[in-house]
C-alpha cells in the first residue's frame, strides 16, 4: 500500500515543486563532492515526487495495459558548485510545457541561496517497447493548470 | 552551512532511529523491485542520519586532523521481500554496542508492518590510511547512553 | 543483438569464474575508497557474466512466460581492505550448490594477491510476482557439472 | 600496484577512445532499460580509461600537492535509444580541445551500428577546494597531439 503523500515528498507552490534532500555517503566520490551523475538522480526524485503530488501514479501507469514510462530524451545541465556530505539541498522542478508525447522541464538544485546546478530536460512518454505514447491527459491538464496558476 | 536537523532525517525513539524514505526509479532494476545493493544504501542513510541527530558531525570528523571515516567491516543481510517504486519505506537502526574501533549495529527495512530486510553490521572507525582509530568518545557515550535509556 | 561472449566478461577455470574490473570514479566515496555497497554490484557483475558464459540467457528468462529473475536472499560479506580509484580488481565466483529454487554462491574480490572482500550468498529464482520458481534445469546441470569438474 | 593497461580499458585509434562495456542488472531500472543517469557513468568510465591509456594518473593527481580533480561543468546529452540487460555497448570518446582549466569532450554510446546516446561535455580541472587549476601539461599536449594525429 503506497502512501500518496509523505513529509519527505516536498511541496508544490504555484508551478514549482520543492524537494528537500540530504547528501549521503553514497552520493559522494573521492573528490569529496557529489558525483556529477547523481545530480540527475536528485532531479529525477524531484520530478517523481512532483508527479506523485499531482496524484499521478507512475506505478499504475507502468503496470497498466500500455505500460507507460517517462524517459529522459534530452538533458542540458550546468554543474555550478559542488555539494558535499551531510548538506541539505533543495531540488526545484517546473514543468514548462507538453506536446504530444513530450514533457518539458526546468530543474535546479540549491543549497540555501546558492544555485548548485540547473538543467533543461525533455522527457517522453513511451510504452514498454520504447515507442512514444501520448502523455496521460491527467498530466497534460495538471501541467496546463499549474502553468495557468503561475501566471 | 549544513543544517543539523531536517524533517527528512527521521527521529530517534529510545534507542532506535526511524528514517522514512521513498523508493525512486534509480533504486529499481528490471525485475521491477529495488536492486539488492540499494538496501545497503538505504541502511547507510539511516546510520548517517542517526549519527547526525546525535550531534556527531561526520563531515568534520572526515576533514579533521585524523581524517576519521566509518567503514563497514561486516554485513549479514537477509532480503525478505521486494520493495517497489513509489513505496514509502522505513529504515530502523539500533547501535547495539562499541568496542575499540568498532561499532555494532542492527538495521531493518519496513513497509508498514512488513519486514523487507534485516541486517547485522560491524562498522569500524578508520583514518584516511585505512588503519583503525578509536571511536570518537562522543559516539561511544551516545551509544552507551542510548542503550541505557532503552532498558 | 547481444553478443554472448566478450573479452570483458572474464573466464571460467574449473569451477571458478574470474572477472577483471577497473575501479572508476562512480565507485568511490569521499573516503577515497570504493563505497561498500558497490562491492555487491561488482559481485553481481561476476555472477551475471559467469551465467552468461554458461550460455544461460538472463534476458530471455526475464522476458519469458515465467518471467524468471535471480534475487539475492541472503548475503554475508566481509570487507577486508579498501579498493581505490583506477585499481584493477578481480571478482571470483563459485556456485557451490543448488536446491529447489536456491543457488548457493561464494564470491571474493582480489587486488593481485590481496583479498579485499569475501561473501557467501544465497540466491533464489523467482517469478515477476516474487514467488519462488525452480531453477532452470540448464543452470542446475551447469552448476552440478562444474562442481564435478572441479573435483 | 595499479596496472596501467588492461584488456578491459578499451583502445585508442587516432583521436578516439573506444571502450566496450556490458550492461548489468545494476544499470537497469524497472522500465527494463538502462537508467538514464547511468549513461553518464558509462561516459565517465570512457574518459577515465582514455586518460589512463594516455599515461595520465588521476590517482596521483588527486593525491598530489595540488589535489587535482576533473569535474564536469556542463553536459548536453541526447538519449536516442534504450540499452538493455546483457547488451554489449561501446563508449566512444574524443577530447576536442582545451583552454586554461577546461577540457572539451564529445562522447557517444553505441550498440553495434546503433547510436544510443551522444553528449557534449565541458570538464574543468580543479583543486580540492573547487577552484580551477590549469590542466596538467601532459594532458594538454596529449590532447593537442591526438588532434593533430587525427587530421
Coordinates of N, CA and C in Angstrom, one line a residue, chain C residues 58-137:
Chain C
X58 N 19.9 -14.6 -19.2 CA 19.0 -14.0 -18.2 C 17.9 -13.1 -18.8
X59 N 18.3 -12.4 -19.9 CA 17.3 -11.6 -20.5 C 16.1 -12.4 -21.1
X60 N 16.4 -13.5 -21.7 CA 15.3 -14.4 -22.2 C 14.5 -14.9 -21.1
X61 N 15.2 -15.4 -20.0 CA 14.5 -15.9 -18.8 C 13.5 -14.8 -18.3
X62 N 14.0 -13.6 -18.2 CA 13.2 -12.5 -17.6 C 12.0 -12.2 -18.5
X63 N 12.2 -12.3 -19.8 CA 11.2 -11.9 -20.8 C 10.2 -13.0 -21.0
X64 N 10.6 -14.3 -20.6 CA 9.8 -15.4 -20.9 C 8.5 -15.5 -20.2
X65 N 7.7 -16.6 -20.4 CA 6.4 -16.7 -19.9 C 6.4 -16.7 -18.3
X66 N 7.5 -17.3 -17.8 CA 7.6 -17.4 -16.3 C 8.2 -16.1 -15.7
X67 N 8.8 -15.3 -16.5 CA 9.5 -14.1 -16.0 C 10.4 -14.4 -14.9
X68 N 11.4 -15.2 -15.2 CA 12.4 -15.6 -14.1 C 13.4 -14.6 -13.8
X69 N 13.6 -14.3 -12.5 CA 14.7 -13.5 -12.1 C 15.5 -14.1 -11.0
X70 N 16.8 -13.8 -10.9 CA 17.6 -14.2 -9.8 C 17.6 -13.1 -8.7
X71 N 17.2 -13.4 -7.5 CA 17.3 -12.4 -6.5 C 18.1 -12.9 -5.4
X72 N 18.8 -11.9 -4.7 CA 19.6 -12.3 -3.5 C 18.7 -12.4 -2.3
X73 N 18.8 -13.5 -1.6 CA 18.0 -13.8 -0.4 C 18.8 -13.5 0.8
X74 N 20.1 -13.8 0.8 CA 21.0 -13.6 1.9 C 22.4 -13.3 1.4
X75 N 23.0 -12.5 2.1 CA 24.4 -12.2 1.8 C 25.2 -11.9 3.1
X76 N 26.3 -12.6 3.4 CA 27.1 -12.3 4.5 C 28.5 -11.9 3.9
X77 N 28.9 -10.7 4.1 CA 30.1 -10.2 3.4 C 31.0 -9.6 4.4
X78 N 32.3 -9.9 4.2 CA 33.4 -9.3 5.0 C 34.2 -8.3 4.1
X79 N 34.3 -7.1 4.5 CA 35.1 -6.1 3.8 C 36.4 -6.0 4.5
X80 N 37.4 -6.6 3.8 CA 38.7 -6.8 4.4 C 39.7 -5.6 4.2
X81 N 39.7 -5.1 3.0 CA 40.6 -4.0 2.7 C 40.0 -3.1 1.7
X82 N 40.3 -1.8 1.7 CA 39.7 -0.8 0.8 C 40.3 -1.0 -0.7
X83 N 39.4 -0.8 -1.7 CA 39.9 -0.7 -3.0 C 39.8 0.8 -3.4
X84 N 40.7 1.2 -4.3 CA 40.8 2.6 -4.7 C 40.7 2.9 -6.2
X85 N 40.5 4.1 -6.5 CA 40.4 4.5 -7.9 C 41.5 3.9 -8.8
X86 N 41.1 3.5 -10.0 CA 42.0 3.1 -11.0 C 42.5 1.7 -10.8
X87 N 42.3 1.1 -9.6 CA 42.8 -0.2 -9.4 C 42.1 -1.2 -10.2
X88 N 42.9 -2.3 -10.6 CA 42.4 -3.4 -11.4 C 42.1 -4.5 -10.4
X89 N 40.8 -4.8 -10.3 CA 40.4 -5.9 -9.3 C 39.9 -7.1 -10.1
X90 N 39.7 -8.2 -9.3 CA 39.2 -9.4 -9.9 C 38.2 -10.0 -9.0
X91 N 37.0 -10.3 -9.6 CA 35.9 -10.9 -8.8 C 36.0 -12.4 -9.1
X92 N 36.0 -13.2 -8.1 CA 36.0 -14.7 -8.3 C 34.7 -15.2 -7.8
X93 N 34.0 -16.1 -8.6 CA 32.7 -16.6 -8.3 C 32.7 -18.1 -8.4
X94 N 32.1 -18.7 -7.3 CA 31.9 -20.2 -7.4 C 30.4 -20.4 -7.0
X95 N 29.7 -21.2 -7.8 CA 28.4 -21.7 -7.4 C 28.6 -23.0 -6.7
X96 N 28.2 -23.0 -5.4 CA 28.6 -24.1 -4.6 C 27.5 -25.1 -4.4
X97 N 26.3 -24.8 -5.0 CA 25.2 -25.8 -4.9 C 23.9 -25.2 -5.2
X98 N 22.9 -26.1 -5.4 CA 21.5 -25.7 -5.7 C 20.6 -26.5 -4.9
X99 N 19.4 -26.0 -4.7 CA 18.4 -26.8 -4.0 C 17.0 -26.1 -4.3
X100 N 16.2 -26.8 -5.1 CA 14.9 -26.2 -5.4 C 15.0 -24.9 -6.2
X101 N 14.6 -23.8 -5.5 CA 14.7 -22.5 -6.2 C 16.0 -21.8 -5.8
X102 N 16.9 -22.4 -5.1 CA 18.0 -21.7 -4.5 C 19.3 -22.1 -5.1
X103 N 20.2 -21.1 -5.2 CA 21.5 -21.2 -5.7 C 22.5 -20.7 -4.7
X104 N 23.5 -21.5 -4.3 CA 24.5 -21.0 -3.3 C 25.8 -20.6 -4.0
X105 N 26.4 -19.6 -3.4 CA 27.5 -19.0 -4.2 C 28.5 -18.4 -3.2
X106 N 29.8 -18.6 -3.5 CA 30.8 -18.0 -2.7 C 31.6 -17.0 -3.7
X107 N 31.8 -15.8 -3.2 CA 32.5 -14.8 -4.1 C 33.5 -14.1 -3.3
X108 N 34.5 -13.6 -4.0 CA 35.6 -12.8 -3.4 C 36.1 -11.8 -4.4
X109 N 36.7 -10.7 -3.8 CA 37.3 -9.7 -4.6 C 38.8 -9.6 -4.3
X110 N 39.6 -9.5 -5.3 CA 41.0 -9.5 -5.1 C 41.7 -8.3 -5.9
X111 N 42.8 -7.9 -5.3 CA 43.7 -6.9 -6.0 C 45.0 -7.6 -6.0
X112 N 45.4 -8.2 -7.1 CA 46.5 -9.1 -7.1 C 46.4 -10.2 -6.1
X113 N 47.3 -10.3 -5.2 CA 47.2 -11.5 -4.2 C 46.5 -11.1 -2.9
X114 N 46.0 -9.8 -2.9 CA 45.3 -9.4 -1.7 C 43.8 -9.6 -1.8
X115 N 43.2 -10.2 -0.8 CA 41.8 -10.4 -0.7 C 41.1 -9.2 -0.1
X116 N 40.3 -8.5 -0.9 CA 39.6 -7.3 -0.4 C 38.3 -7.6 0.2
X117 N 37.6 -8.6 -0.2 CA 36.3 -8.9 0.3 C 35.9 -10.3 0.0
X118 N 35.1 -10.9 0.8 CA 34.6 -12.3 0.6 C 33.2 -12.4 1.0
X119 N 32.4 -13.1 0.4 CA 30.9 -13.2 0.7 C 30.4 -14.6 0.4
X120 N 29.4 -14.9 1.2 CA 28.5 -16.1 0.9 C 27.2 -15.6 0.6
X121 N 26.6 -16.0 -0.5 CA 25.3 -15.6 -0.9 C 24.4 -16.7 -1.2
X122 N 23.1 -16.5 -0.9 CA 22.0 -17.4 -1.3 C 21.1 -16.6 -2.3
X123 N 21.0 -17.2 -3.4 CA 20.1 -16.6 -4.5 C 18.9 -17.4 -4.6
X124 N 17.8 -16.8 -5.0 CA 16.6 -17.5 -5.3 C 16.1 -17.2 -6.7
X125 N 15.5 -18.1 -7.3 CA 14.9 -17.9 -8.6 C 13.4 -17.6 -8.4
X126 N 12.9 -16.5 -8.9 CA 11.6 -16.1 -8.6 C 10.9 -15.7 -9.9
X127 N 9.5 -15.7 -9.9 CA 8.8 -15.1 -11.0 C 8.7 -13.6 -10.7
X128 N 8.0 -12.9 -11.7 CA 7.8 -11.5 -11.6 C 7.0 -11.2 -10.3
X129 N 6.2 -12.1 -9.9 CA 5.4 -11.9 -8.7 C 6.2 -12.1 -7.4
X130 N 7.4 -12.5 -7.5 CA 8.2 -12.6 -6.3 C 8.2 -14.1 -5.7
X131 N 7.3 -14.9 -6.3 CA 7.3 -16.3 -5.8 C 8.4 -17.1 -6.3
X132 N 8.9 -18.1 -5.4 CA 10.0 -18.9 -5.9 C 9.6 -19.8 -7.1
X133 N 10.6 -20.0 -8.0 CA 10.4 -20.9 -9.1 C 11.6 -21.8 -9.1
X134 N 11.4 -23.0 -9.6 CA 12.5 -24.0 -9.6 C 13.6 -23.4 -10.6
X135 N 14.8 -23.6 -10.2 CA 16.0 -23.1 -11.0 C 15.9 -23.7 -12.4
X136 N 16.2 -23.0 -13.4 CA 16.2 -23.6 -14.8 C 17.2 -24.8 -14.8
X137 N 16.7 -25.9 -15.5 CA 17.5 -27.1 -15.5 C 18.9 -26.9 -16.0

